[in-house]
Each structure stands twice: as C-alpha cells, then as structure tokens.
Coordinates of C-alpha atoms in Angstrom, one line a residue:
M836 CA -26.2 178.6 -134.4
R837 CA -29.7 177.6 -134.3
A838 CA -30.8 180.6 -136.3
R839 CA -34.5 180.2 -136.3
R840 CA -34.2 178.2 -133.1
S841 CA -31.4 180.4 -131.7
V842 CA -31.1 180.4 -136.9
A843 CA -31.0 181.0 -137.4
L844 CA -32.0 179.8 -136.3
A845 CA -31.2 180.9 -137.0
L846 CA -31.4 181.3 -139.0
T847 CA -32.2 181.0 -138.7
G848 CA -31.3 180.4 -137.7
V849 CA -31.0 180.5 -136.3
L850 CA -27.7 176.0 -131.1
A851 CA -26.9 173.5 -128.3
A852 CA -24.5 174.0 -125.4
A853 CA -21.8 172.9 -123.0
L854 CA -20.6 173.1 -119.6
M855 CA -22.8 175.2 -117.2
A856 CA -19.7 177.2 -116.4
A857 CA -20.7 177.4 -112.7
C858 CA -24.0 178.4 -114.1
S859 CA -22.0 181.3 -115.3
N860 CA -24.0 183.8 -113.2
G861 CA -20.6 184.9 -111.9
D862 CA -19.9 186.6 -108.6
D863 CA -21.3 189.8 -109.9
S864 CA -21.5 192.4 -107.3
K865 CA -23.2 194.7 -109.8
N866 CA -26.1 192.5 -110.4
T867 CA -28.2 193.2 -107.3
A868 CA -31.1 190.8 -108.2
G869 CA -33.3 190.6 -105.2
T870 CA -32.0 193.8 -103.5
G871 CA -33.9 196.3 -105.5
G872 CA -34.5 196.3 -109.3
S873 CA -33.5 200.0 -109.7
T874 CA -29.8 199.2 -109.0
T875 CA -29.5 196.2 -111.4
T876 CA -26.9 196.8 -114.1
V877 CA -26.3 193.3 -115.5
L878 CA -28.4 191.2 -117.8
N879 CA -27.7 187.4 -118.1
V880 CA -28.5 186.0 -121.5
G881 CA -28.2 182.2 -122.1
M882 CA -28.3 179.8 -125.0
P883 CA -27.9 176.0 -125.0
N884 CA -25.0 176.0 -127.3
G885 CA -22.1 174.2 -125.7
P886 CA -18.5 175.4 -125.2
Q887 CA -17.6 178.3 -127.6
T888 CA -14.4 179.1 -129.3
E889 CA -13.2 182.7 -129.1
N890 CA -14.3 184.1 -132.4
H891 CA -16.3 187.3 -132.7
N892 CA -16.4 187.4 -136.5
P893 CA -20.0 188.6 -137.1
F894 CA -20.1 187.0 -140.7
L895 CA -19.6 183.5 -139.5
G896 CA -22.8 181.7 -138.3
S897 CA -20.6 179.3 -136.3
S898 CA -18.8 182.0 -134.4
A899 CA -19.6 182.6 -130.7
G900 CA -20.9 186.1 -131.5
A901 CA -23.5 184.6 -133.9
S902 CA -24.2 181.5 -131.8
L903 CA -25.0 183.4 -128.6
G904 CA -26.3 186.6 -130.4
Y905 CA -24.0 189.3 -129.0
R906 CA -22.7 190.1 -132.5
W907 CA -25.8 192.4 -132.7
M908 CA -24.7 194.4 -129.6
I909 CA -21.4 195.3 -131.5
F910 CA -22.3 195.5 -135.1
E911 CA -25.4 197.5 -136.2
P912 CA -27.6 197.6 -139.3
L913 CA -28.5 200.4 -141.6
V914 CA -32.1 200.0 -140.9
M915 CA -33.9 198.2 -138.1
I916 CA -36.7 196.0 -139.4
N917 CA -39.2 194.3 -137.1
G918 CA -38.8 190.6 -137.8
I919 CA -42.3 189.8 -136.9
K920 CA -43.8 192.7 -139.0
P921 CA -41.3 192.7 -142.0
A922 CA -43.8 194.6 -144.2
E923 CA -43.8 197.6 -142.0
P924 CA -41.4 200.5 -142.7
G925 CA -38.1 200.0 -140.9
K926 CA -36.6 202.4 -138.3
P927 CA -33.7 204.6 -139.3
W928 CA -30.5 203.3 -137.8
L929 CA -27.1 203.8 -139.3
A930 CA -28.9 205.1 -142.4
T931 CA -31.3 208.0 -141.8
E932 CA -32.9 207.8 -145.3
W933 CA -33.1 205.3 -148.1
K934 CA -34.8 205.2 -151.4
W935 CA -35.3 202.5 -154.0
D936 CA -35.8 203.2 -157.7
A937 CA -39.1 202.0 -159.5
N938 CA -37.7 198.6 -160.4
F939 CA -35.7 198.0 -157.2
T940 CA -32.3 197.9 -159.1
K941 CA -30.9 201.0 -157.3
L942 CA -30.7 202.0 -153.7
S943 CA -29.6 205.4 -152.3
L944 CA -28.7 205.6 -148.7
T945 CA -28.1 208.7 -146.5
I946 CA -25.6 207.8 -143.7
R947 CA -26.0 209.0 -140.3
D948 CA -23.5 211.7 -139.1
G949 CA -21.8 211.6 -135.7
V950 CA -21.4 207.8 -135.3
K951 CA -18.1 206.5 -134.0
F952 CA -16.7 203.0 -134.0
S953 CA -15.7 201.5 -130.7
D954 CA -12.0 202.4 -131.5
G955 CA -13.0 206.1 -131.6
T956 CA -12.7 206.6 -135.3
P957 CA -15.8 208.1 -137.2
M958 CA -18.0 205.8 -139.2
T959 CA -18.4 207.2 -142.7
A960 CA -20.1 206.5 -146.0
D961 CA -16.8 204.8 -147.0
D962 CA -17.2 202.2 -144.3
V963 CA -20.8 201.5 -145.4
A964 CA -19.7 201.2 -149.0
Y965 CA -16.8 198.9 -148.0
S966 CA -19.3 196.8 -145.9
F967 CA -21.2 196.1 -149.1
Q968 CA -18.1 195.7 -151.3
L969 CA -16.8 193.1 -148.8
R970 CA -19.9 191.1 -149.4
K971 CA -19.7 191.5 -153.1
D972 CA -16.1 190.5 -153.3
N973 CA -16.5 187.4 -151.0
E974 CA -19.1 184.9 -152.1
G975 CA -19.0 183.3 -148.6
L976 CA -20.1 186.6 -147.0
N977 CA -22.9 187.2 -149.5
T978 CA -25.1 184.5 -148.0
D979 CA -28.3 185.8 -149.6
A980 CA -26.6 185.9 -153.0
I981 CA -27.4 189.6 -153.5
P982 CA -26.5 190.5 -157.2
Y983 CA -24.4 193.7 -156.4
G984 CA -23.5 195.9 -159.3
T985 CA -21.8 199.3 -158.6
I986 CA -21.1 200.4 -155.1
T987 CA -20.1 204.2 -154.6
A988 CA -19.8 206.6 -151.7
S989 CA -19.8 210.4 -151.9
G990 CA -20.1 212.7 -148.9
N991 CA -22.7 211.1 -146.6
K992 CA -24.3 209.2 -149.4
V993 CA -23.9 205.6 -150.6
D994 CA -25.5 204.4 -154.0
L995 CA -25.9 200.8 -154.8
T996 CA -27.0 199.2 -158.1
F997 CA -28.1 195.6 -158.6
T998 CA -28.1 193.5 -161.7
R999 CA -31.7 192.5 -161.2
S1000 CA -34.7 193.6 -159.1
Q1001 CA -34.3 193.4 -155.3
F1002 CA -38.0 193.6 -154.5
T1003 CA -37.8 190.4 -152.5
N1004 CA -34.5 191.3 -150.9
Q1005 CA -35.3 194.8 -149.7
N1006 CA -35.0 194.0 -146.0
K1007 CA -32.0 191.9 -146.4
V1008 CA -30.1 194.7 -148.1
L1009 CA -31.3 197.3 -145.6
T1010 CA -30.4 195.3 -142.6
V1011 CA -26.7 194.7 -143.6
F1012 CA -24.5 195.4 -140.7
V1013 CA -21.6 197.9 -141.0
V1014 CA -18.0 197.0 -140.3
S1015 CA -14.9 199.2 -140.0
K1016 CA -12.9 199.4 -143.2
K1017 CA -9.8 200.1 -141.3
Q1018 CA -10.1 196.8 -139.4
W1019 CA -11.5 194.5 -142.2
S1020 CA -9.2 195.7 -144.9
A1021 CA -6.3 194.1 -142.8
I1022 CA -8.1 190.8 -142.4
T1023 CA -6.8 188.2 -144.9
D1024 CA -9.8 186.0 -145.3
P1025 CA -13.1 187.4 -143.8
T1026 CA -14.9 184.2 -144.5
K1027 CA -12.6 182.1 -142.2
D1028 CA -10.4 184.3 -140.1
I1029 CA -10.9 184.5 -136.3
L1030 CA -11.7 187.9 -134.9
K1031 CA -10.8 188.5 -131.3
N1032 CA -11.0 192.3 -131.1
P1033 CA -14.2 193.3 -132.8
I1034 CA -14.7 197.0 -133.6
G1035 CA -18.3 198.1 -134.3
T1036 CA -20.7 201.0 -133.9
G1037 CA -22.8 199.2 -131.4
P1038 CA -23.1 200.2 -127.6
Y1039 CA -21.0 197.3 -126.3
T1040 CA -17.5 196.0 -126.5
V1041 CA -16.1 192.6 -125.4
K1042 CA -14.9 192.6 -121.9
S1043 CA -13.9 189.0 -121.4
F1044 CA -14.3 185.6 -122.9
T1045 CA -14.3 182.0 -121.7
P1046 CA -15.7 179.0 -123.5
Q1047 CA -18.8 179.2 -121.3
T1048 CA -19.3 183.0 -120.9
T1049 CA -18.7 186.1 -122.9
T1050 CA -19.1 189.4 -121.2
L1051 CA -19.8 192.7 -122.9
T1052 CA -19.5 196.1 -121.3
V1053 CA -21.2 199.3 -122.4
R1054 CA -19.1 202.0 -124.0
D1055 CA -19.5 205.7 -123.4
S1056 CA -19.2 207.0 -127.0
Y1057 CA -22.3 205.4 -128.4
W1058 CA -24.3 207.6 -130.8
Q1059 CA -27.7 206.9 -129.1
D1060 CA -28.7 207.2 -125.4
L1061 CA -26.7 204.7 -123.5
P1062 CA -28.5 201.5 -122.5
K1063 CA -29.4 201.0 -118.8
I1064 CA -27.7 197.6 -119.0
K1065 CA -24.1 198.2 -118.2
E1066 CA -23.0 194.6 -118.7
L1067 CA -24.3 191.8 -120.8
R1068 CA -23.3 188.2 -119.9
Y1069 CA -23.8 185.6 -122.5
T1070 CA -23.6 182.1 -121.1
S1071 CA -23.5 178.9 -123.3
Y1072 CA -25.1 176.0 -121.4
N1073 CA -24.6 172.4 -121.9
D1074 CA -28.0 171.6 -123.4
N1075 CA -31.7 172.5 -123.3
N1076 CA -32.1 171.0 -119.9
A1077 CA -29.2 173.0 -118.4
Q1078 CA -30.5 176.2 -120.0
T1079 CA -34.0 175.5 -118.7
T1080 CA -32.7 175.0 -115.1
A1081 CA -30.8 178.3 -115.3
L1082 CA -33.9 180.1 -116.5
A1083 CA -36.1 178.5 -113.7
N1084 CA -33.6 179.5 -110.9
G1085 CA -32.9 183.0 -112.3
A1086 CA -29.3 182.4 -113.3
S1087 CA -30.4 183.1 -116.8
E1088 CA -32.8 185.9 -117.6
W1089 CA -33.3 185.6 -121.4
S1090 CA -33.0 182.7 -123.8
F1091 CA -34.5 181.0 -126.8
V1092 CA -34.8 177.3 -125.9
F1093 CA -37.3 174.5 -126.1
V1094 CA -38.8 173.7 -122.7
P1095 CA -41.0 170.6 -122.3
N1096 CA -43.8 171.2 -119.9
V1097 CA -43.0 174.9 -119.8
K1098 CA -45.7 175.9 -117.4
A1099 CA -44.5 173.5 -114.6
V1100 CA -40.7 173.8 -115.0
Y1101 CA -40.4 177.5 -115.9
Q1102 CA -43.5 179.6 -115.5
S1103 CA -44.6 178.2 -112.2
K1104 CA -41.2 178.9 -110.6
D1105 CA -42.1 182.6 -110.7
E1106 CA -45.5 183.2 -112.1
K1107 CA -45.2 186.9 -111.8
N1108 CA -42.0 187.4 -113.8
H1109 CA -41.3 184.3 -115.9
K1110 CA -42.7 185.1 -119.4
L1111 CA -43.0 183.6 -122.8
F1112 CA -43.3 185.5 -126.0
F1113 CA -43.3 183.3 -129.2
P1114 CA -44.6 185.3 -132.1
A1115 CA -44.9 183.5 -135.4
N1116 CA -43.2 184.3 -138.6
L1117 CA -43.7 183.0 -142.1
G1118 CA -41.0 180.3 -141.9
I1119 CA -41.0 176.6 -141.3
H1120 CA -39.2 173.6 -139.9
G1121 CA -38.9 170.2 -141.5
L1122 CA -36.9 167.2 -142.5
W1123 CA -34.3 168.4 -145.0
I1124 CA -33.3 165.5 -147.3
N1125 CA -30.1 165.3 -149.1
T1126 CA -31.5 165.0 -152.6
T1127 CA -28.1 164.1 -154.1
R1128 CA -28.1 160.7 -152.3
K1129 CA -29.7 157.7 -153.7
P1130 CA -32.4 156.6 -153.4
F1131 CA -33.6 159.9 -151.8
D1132 CA -33.0 161.7 -155.1
D1133 CA -36.3 160.2 -156.1
P1134 CA -39.3 162.4 -155.5
A1135 CA -41.6 159.4 -155.3
L1136 CA -39.7 158.2 -152.3
R1137 CA -39.7 161.6 -150.6
R1138 CA -43.5 161.9 -151.2
A1139 CA -44.1 158.5 -149.6
M1140 CA -42.0 159.5 -146.6
D1141 CA -44.0 162.6 -146.3
K1142 CA -47.3 160.6 -146.3
V1143 CA -46.3 158.7 -143.1
I1144 CA -45.0 161.6 -141.0
N1145 CA -47.3 162.2 -138.0
R1146 CA -47.3 165.9 -137.5
D1147 CA -49.8 165.7 -134.5
D1148 CA -47.2 163.6 -132.5
I1149 CA -44.4 165.9 -133.5
F1150 CA -46.3 168.9 -132.2
Q1151 CA -47.7 167.3 -129.0
Q1152 CA -44.6 165.2 -128.1
G1153 CA -41.6 166.8 -129.8
E1154 CA -42.8 170.5 -129.5
A1155 CA -44.6 170.1 -126.3
G1156 CA -47.9 171.4 -127.7
Y1157 CA -46.8 175.0 -127.8
F1158 CA -43.4 175.6 -129.5
Y1159 CA -43.7 175.0 -133.2
P1160 CA -47.3 174.5 -134.4
K1161 CA -47.8 171.8 -137.1
V1162 CA -47.8 172.7 -140.8
E1163 CA -51.0 171.4 -142.2
S1164 CA -51.0 172.6 -145.8
V1165 CA -49.4 170.2 -148.3
T1166 CA -47.7 173.3 -149.7
G1167 CA -45.7 173.7 -146.6
I1168 CA -47.0 177.2 -146.1
P1169 CA -48.0 177.9 -142.5
T1170 CA -51.5 178.9 -141.7
P1171 CA -53.2 181.0 -140.9
A1172 CA -50.3 183.4 -141.5
G1173 CA -49.9 182.2 -145.1
E1174 CA -53.5 181.2 -146.0
S1175 CA -54.0 184.0 -148.5
F1176 CA -51.0 182.7 -150.5
I1177 CA -52.1 179.2 -151.0
A1178 CA -52.9 178.3 -154.6
P1179 CA -56.6 177.4 -155.4
E1180 CA -55.8 173.8 -156.1
Y1181 CA -54.3 173.2 -152.7
K1182 CA -56.7 175.3 -150.5
D1183 CA -58.3 172.3 -148.9
K1184 CA -55.4 169.8 -149.1
K1185 CA -53.8 169.0 -145.8
H1186 CA -51.2 166.6 -144.6
V1187 CA -52.8 163.3 -143.3
V1188 CA -51.1 160.1 -142.4
D1189 CA -51.7 157.6 -145.1
V1190 CA -49.5 154.6 -144.8
D1191 CA -51.5 152.5 -147.3
G1192 CA -51.3 155.2 -149.9
A1193 CA -47.5 155.6 -149.4
K1194 CA -47.1 151.8 -149.9
A1195 CA -49.1 151.9 -153.0
D1196 CA -47.2 154.9 -154.4
L1197 CA -43.9 153.1 -153.6
A1198 CA -45.0 149.9 -155.4
A1199 CA -46.1 152.0 -158.4
A1200 CA -42.7 153.6 -158.5
G1201 CA -40.8 150.4 -158.5
Y1202 CA -40.0 149.8 -154.8
K1203 CA -40.7 146.5 -153.1
L1204 CA -41.7 146.0 -149.5
E1205 CA -40.4 142.6 -148.4
G1206 CA -41.7 141.9 -145.0
D1207 CA -40.8 145.0 -143.0
V1208 CA -37.9 146.0 -145.4
L1209 CA -38.3 148.4 -148.2
K1210 CA -36.0 147.7 -151.1
D1211 CA -35.2 150.3 -153.7
K1212 CA -35.2 149.9 -157.6
T1213 CA -31.8 148.2 -157.4
G1214 CA -32.9 145.8 -154.7
K1215 CA -30.9 147.4 -151.8
P1216 CA -32.7 148.0 -148.5
V1217 CA -33.6 151.7 -148.0
T1218 CA -31.9 153.0 -144.8
I1219 CA -31.5 156.6 -143.7
T1220 CA -29.6 158.5 -140.9
L1221 CA -31.5 161.3 -139.2
T1222 CA -29.2 163.7 -137.5
D1223 CA -29.3 166.7 -135.2
P1224 CA -27.2 168.0 -132.3
A1225 CA -27.7 166.0 -129.2
G1226 CA -28.7 168.9 -127.0
W1227 CA -31.6 170.0 -129.2
S1228 CA -34.1 167.8 -127.4
D1229 CA -37.3 168.8 -129.3
Y1230 CA -35.6 168.0 -132.7
I1231 CA -34.2 164.8 -131.4
T1232 CA -37.8 163.8 -130.2
D1233 CA -39.1 164.8 -133.6
L1234 CA -36.5 162.5 -135.3
E1235 CA -37.4 159.6 -133.0
I1236 CA -41.0 160.0 -134.1
I1237 CA -40.0 160.3 -137.8
K1238 CA -37.9 157.1 -137.3
D1239 CA -40.9 155.2 -136.1
N1240 CA -43.2 156.6 -138.8
L1241 CA -40.7 155.6 -141.6
S1242 CA -40.6 152.1 -140.3
T1243 CA -44.2 151.7 -141.3
I1244 CA -43.1 151.6 -144.9
G1245 CA -40.0 149.5 -144.3
I1246 CA -37.4 152.2 -144.2
K1247 CA -34.8 151.6 -141.5
A1248 CA -33.9 154.9 -139.9
T1249 CA -31.2 155.7 -137.3
V1250 CA -31.1 158.8 -135.2
D1251 CA -27.6 160.3 -134.9
K1252 CA -27.2 162.7 -131.8
A1253 CA -24.4 164.6 -133.3
N1254 CA -21.8 167.0 -131.8
Q1255 CA -23.0 170.4 -132.8
D1256 CA -19.9 171.7 -134.5
A1257 CA -19.5 168.5 -136.5
W1258 CA -23.2 168.6 -137.4
F1259 CA -23.0 172.2 -138.7
K1260 CA -20.0 171.3 -140.9
K1261 CA -21.8 168.2 -142.3
I1262 CA -24.9 170.2 -143.1
D1263 CA -22.9 173.0 -144.6
E1264 CA -21.0 170.6 -146.8
G1265 CA -23.9 168.3 -147.7
D1266 CA -22.5 165.3 -145.8
F1267 CA -25.7 164.0 -144.4
D1268 CA -28.8 161.9 -145.2
A1269 CA -31.5 163.9 -143.5
A1270 CA -31.8 166.5 -140.7
M1271 CA -34.4 168.6 -139.0
H1272 CA -33.7 172.2 -139.8
W1273 CA -35.4 175.6 -140.3
T1274 CA -36.0 177.9 -143.3
N1275 CA -35.8 181.5 -143.6
G1276 CA -38.9 183.5 -142.9
G1277 CA -40.2 186.7 -144.5
A1278 CA -43.3 188.7 -145.4
T1279 CA -44.4 186.1 -148.0
P1280 CA -43.8 182.4 -148.6
F1281 CA -41.1 183.4 -151.2
D1282 CA -38.5 183.4 -148.5
I1283 CA -39.4 179.8 -147.5
Y1284 CA -39.2 178.5 -151.0
Q1285 CA -36.1 180.5 -152.0
N1286 CA -34.3 179.0 -148.9
I1287 CA -35.3 175.5 -149.9
M1288 CA -35.1 175.5 -153.8
D1289 CA -33.0 178.3 -155.1
G1290 CA -30.4 177.2 -157.7
K1291 CA -28.5 180.4 -157.2
I1292 CA -27.4 179.3 -153.7
L1293 CA -26.9 175.7 -154.7
K1294 CA -23.4 174.5 -154.0
P1295 CA -21.7 171.1 -154.7
I1296 CA -21.3 168.5 -152.2
G1297 CA -18.2 169.3 -150.1
K1298 CA -18.4 173.0 -150.6
G1299 CA -19.4 175.0 -147.5
G1300 CA -20.7 178.4 -146.9
V1301 CA -24.3 177.7 -147.8
S1302 CA -27.1 180.0 -146.8
G1303 CA -29.9 177.6 -147.6
N1304 CA -30.7 174.8 -150.1
Y1305 CA -29.0 172.4 -147.6
G1306 CA -30.6 169.5 -149.4
R1307 CA -28.8 170.5 -152.7
F1308 CA -32.1 170.5 -154.5
N1309 CA -31.4 171.2 -158.1
S1310 CA -34.6 172.4 -160.1
P1311 CA -34.1 174.9 -162.9
E1312 CA -37.9 175.3 -162.9
A1313 CA -37.9 176.3 -159.3
T1314 CA -35.0 178.7 -159.8
K1315 CA -36.9 180.2 -162.8
A1316 CA -40.1 180.6 -160.8
L1317 CA -38.2 182.3 -158.0
D1318 CA -36.7 184.7 -160.5
E1319 CA -40.1 185.4 -162.0
Y1320 CA -41.5 186.2 -158.6
A1321 CA -38.6 188.4 -157.6
N1322 CA -38.8 190.3 -160.9
A1323 CA -42.5 190.4 -161.5
A1324 CA -44.0 193.6 -162.8
D1325 CA -47.3 193.1 -160.9
E1326 CA -49.0 191.1 -158.2
A1327 CA -50.7 188.8 -160.9
A1328 CA -47.2 187.7 -162.1
R1329 CA -46.0 187.2 -158.5
T1330 CA -49.1 185.0 -157.9
T1331 CA -48.4 182.8 -161.0
A1332 CA -44.8 182.2 -160.0
L1333 CA -45.7 181.4 -156.3
N1334 CA -48.3 178.9 -157.5
T1335 CA -45.6 177.2 -159.5
L1336 CA -43.3 176.9 -156.5
Q1337 CA -46.2 175.4 -154.5
K1338 CA -46.7 172.8 -157.2
I1339 CA -43.0 171.9 -157.1
M1340 CA -43.1 171.7 -153.4
V1341 CA -46.0 169.3 -153.4
E1342 CA -44.9 167.1 -156.3
Q1343 CA -41.1 166.9 -155.6
M1344 CA -41.0 167.4 -151.8
P1345 CA -37.4 168.8 -151.5
I1346 CA -38.0 168.9 -147.7
I1347 CA -40.8 167.3 -145.6
P1348 CA -42.3 170.3 -143.8
T1349 CA -43.5 169.5 -140.2
S1350 CA -43.8 172.8 -138.2
A1351 CA -44.3 176.5 -138.4
S1352 CA -41.6 178.7 -137.1
N1353 CA -41.5 181.4 -134.5
V1354 CA -39.0 184.0 -133.3
G1355 CA -39.7 183.7 -129.6
G1356 CA -38.0 183.9 -126.2
L1357 CA -38.3 183.3 -122.5
Y1358 CA -37.4 186.1 -120.2
S1359 CA -37.7 187.4 -116.7
T1360 CA -39.2 190.7 -115.7
K1361 CA -37.8 190.5 -112.2
N1362 CA -34.9 192.7 -112.8
W1363 CA -35.7 194.3 -116.2
S1364 CA -38.9 195.6 -117.8
G1365 CA -39.7 196.8 -121.3
W1366 CA -39.7 193.5 -123.0
P1367 CA -41.7 192.9 -126.2
S1368 CA -45.0 191.1 -125.7
D1369 CA -48.3 190.2 -127.3
A1370 CA -49.5 193.6 -126.2
D1371 CA -46.4 195.4 -127.4
P1372 CA -44.8 193.4 -130.3
Y1373 CA -42.2 195.9 -131.2
A1374 CA -39.6 193.2 -131.9
P1375 CA -39.1 189.4 -131.9
G1376 CA -38.3 187.9 -128.5
Q1377 CA -35.3 186.0 -129.6
P1378 CA -31.9 187.1 -128.2
T1379 CA -30.0 186.0 -131.3
Q1380 CA -31.9 188.0 -133.8
Q1381 CA -30.8 191.4 -134.9
N1382 CA -33.7 193.1 -133.1
A1383 CA -32.2 191.9 -129.8
L1384 CA -30.3 195.2 -129.9
E1385 CA -33.5 197.2 -130.0
I1386 CA -34.7 195.2 -127.0
V1387 CA -31.6 195.8 -125.0
L1388 CA -31.8 199.6 -125.6
K1389 CA -35.4 199.6 -124.4
L1390 CA -35.0 197.6 -121.2
K1391 CA -34.8 199.4 -117.9
P1392 CA -34.5 198.2 -114.3
S1393 CA -37.8 197.0 -112.9
G1394 CA -39.3 199.4 -110.5
A1395 CA -37.1 202.2 -111.7

C-alpha cells in the first residue's frame, strides 16, 4: 500500500487501483444519502489501489486489509497515538496503563479487562504477550527491528524487556496491534499466509469480499460504545482519476488520493461538504536510489543528480501546488516543522538547481559528458529507470520532471509505469534503479534517517520483508549515529548524533529528498460529521492510518 500516500504510505506508507467495480457504491438500501442524514448507516471509503486479493493478514503491507486500511477496524492497538502529535501522551486502548523504566529497556503494561475477540473469546494478557512474541520470533513481522528481550504475562500484566533503549521506538511498541493467540498459533507462516477469517478485538468483522469491494459490518460485542456506522465499504478504484471521480460524485466519501486541480474537480462539486485535511508530519518523499547498482553506488553521482532536480516544478506540477510541499533544506529535513533540528552548518543551505555545478562535480569525480551523454568511469553511458505504479499520477509526473532534469547532465532516464503488485515486489527485494517513495515520520527527524540509513534493517538484494532502507544504503557510520541517538543519555548527545546523520545525508545522498509528507484525507460531511480538521486535529485524516479507527468511532450521522 501507499503507506504515507495511502504508506504507508504508508507507510507509509503508506496504493493505486483497479476496476471501478460499478463504482462500488452498491445498491445499498441502508445508505440513505440524500434522504436525511440521521438515517445513514453506511460509510463508503475508497483508495486508488486496483483489484485486491482476498487476504486480511494485518501484518502484510500488500494485503487488502493494509492496502485499503480496514485492518485497523478489526485489529486494535494497545495505545492510540495521534499521528500528527506523536509527542503527546497516547490514549489508553487495549492497555489501560503503561510504564517505561528510566533507560527505556523495560515496559510494563496493564491490559484492559472485559475485551472480547470477534469469535467471542476473551482477550487476555496472554494474547498480548503472544502478539509481541510473534513479532520477536518472526523477523518478517518485526518491521521496526525492535530488539525484544523477555516477554512475560501474569494476570492482567505484561512485562517486556529490550536489549537496548527504546526511547525512539516508544510509540512503535505502544501501538502494536493485538491478535488472537488461538487463531495465530495455528497459522504456519504468519509472514506469508493468507488470512480469510480475521479475528480481532475491533468493532467490525468482514461481511463480504470482492476484488473491488470489501464490506465490514459492526459487531455487537465490542468493548466500547458501538460506532454509529453500521457498515463500512472499502472500494479499490482503478487509479487516481477513478477515485477522484467517485469522490466528486459522492460514491466515495473518504479517501487519501492525489487530486490535480482539487478545487475545480472536487471541492467545487459540493463546496459545503467536500473537505480537505492534510496535516503535515515529519516525514519526506523522494527519489530512492538503489545504492548497490553501479554507477549509482557512487555518492558523487548521487549528489550531482540532486543538484539538477527542480523541486519547484515537482511541487507546482507533480503535487499540484498543495499536496506535498517541497523540501528546501539540503539535509532533507522538512521546514518549518523540523527547523529546530537542522545543524548549524546547514541552517541557511537550501536546494537550488545548479546544472553547471553538477557538471563540474561529475568531471572532478571522473565522469565525462560527451555531447548529451554522460559516461561513467568505465566509459559506459549512464542510464537509469525511474519506476512507480501507473496509477500514482503525482509520482509519475514527478518522475517525468526528474527524467528531464537528469537529461541536463547527460543521464538518460526512462519512466516505467509499473503494475503495483510487481512494483512492490521489486522495491521489497531491491530489484530497481530508482523510485519515488516515502519515509517514516515521527516526532523528530530520527525516524526519517532511520528509515533511510539504518543498517539494522538492511537486507541483501533478493530478500524481501524490508521496512525501510529500500535503497540498501550500507553505512556503518550512519548506523552507529542512529544507535547513539537512540541510546543517548541526554539531549546534547542526541543533537551530536543527529548532526552526524545530517552530514551523511548531505554528503552521501542515499535518497534525493523532494517533498515533505502529510497524513491527509479528503472526506464528505454530507452524511457524516465529526471528522478531524484544522480546528480539531484529534487524528490524521488518512483512512489507512491506525487512527482511522478513532475517526470511525467518533463519526455520527450529519444532522443527527
């Protein structure tokens, strides 16, 4: 899924999409849109992610549940953290209390009583402990490389130890979702197996599935007040354009999708009800380069490429002047959100297009520009394939701009509009030259740099299950600085480590940062009210983020 774009993006992210499935609005007699908001019972959620395969495995980013976001309606976290205010205390969820020791190597959790899984069995501390043990025992599930030590359960308590400080991973540990030990202990390989009958503590269960639409229905044994939304319909549209059309005509009421000329094609269709909420977070988007492939394993070449990228064009044309603002700092840290973190030597240094400077740097590094062809140190022409899913129209436009930019220094670029599933596999296994992608976001730039540079999540080419470092950047210095930041005894030590990471980013350019991230969404207030907004930013607006559960629980029929 497009985790941070979903990524998510995410992601991430984080996502692209398929047949409109008859717009997948269905023949719902229960959705009485236009006949009085107070009787509305259905919410239609959409994503531009193409035909889905029936798989509700919440651990797999490629599953339908992750791609469309409905896994969060079935599987719940221990603590609900506001993704746009990650430094704020979280809300008790399946855990009622939690306490870290002084050096963040031990966590004690108090588990909520009275919670039942959707199969009617009670959720216990054993289930919570098992949910952590499952991640510890299966590297592919431990996507954040959490260094678990002991995991014990007693009564309604769960105690975890870690082999090093989890200061930077507090939220990642607390937002772990809980699964049923009864169900998952019978699954052969949780990193790969298809799950068709998900059992969770959340308020919804799967009612039906097609490659275009997954329908969830509310269950009556949920531990909180039941949501007003009785049925959630998740439709996967063919591409951004199909999703945008569905939003404009009301077939889809909530999505995260890039919309060119958003005022004309979406907001103007219903100025009263069609809303945007795109709060920023401290994450970025950029051109991830496979640093294992020659000649792109050379930092000098990557720096020269960075110098010719036109971020103004990417923002105005690729991102329609609103979606992802440009990253100006050479460190890749978004401003103004990250201004206070930027090292003194980089405070006033911003990205500018400098073709002549790039050519001079390349010549000094041993490259030769013969006519309009750049040749590497072995005399071979430098070519590169830039790839992203065909339906991700903003990224594709970004790549076309980058293609033209690179031609100014003699690099022949080709834009590959890939099939989404094939693309995910290639990114996961390192079978690509370069791709637009997002990074993790967090309360500090640590999460950005960790996602890009951490050797602990570095995997060899051909091995999937990556959670970052898609470019296979191998820098022991960066890994050491990340460790020093994560285990620092005070803020001064953290600042020193973060400054080192900025220097590595500037000098080695493992990715070319282009844009700041957001966790936004487009939604309609015609049938449902209570959405997050600039006035009430209680959660990110993105339907594929974990906080989407909190939004669904808060929504009520408009006019009720």
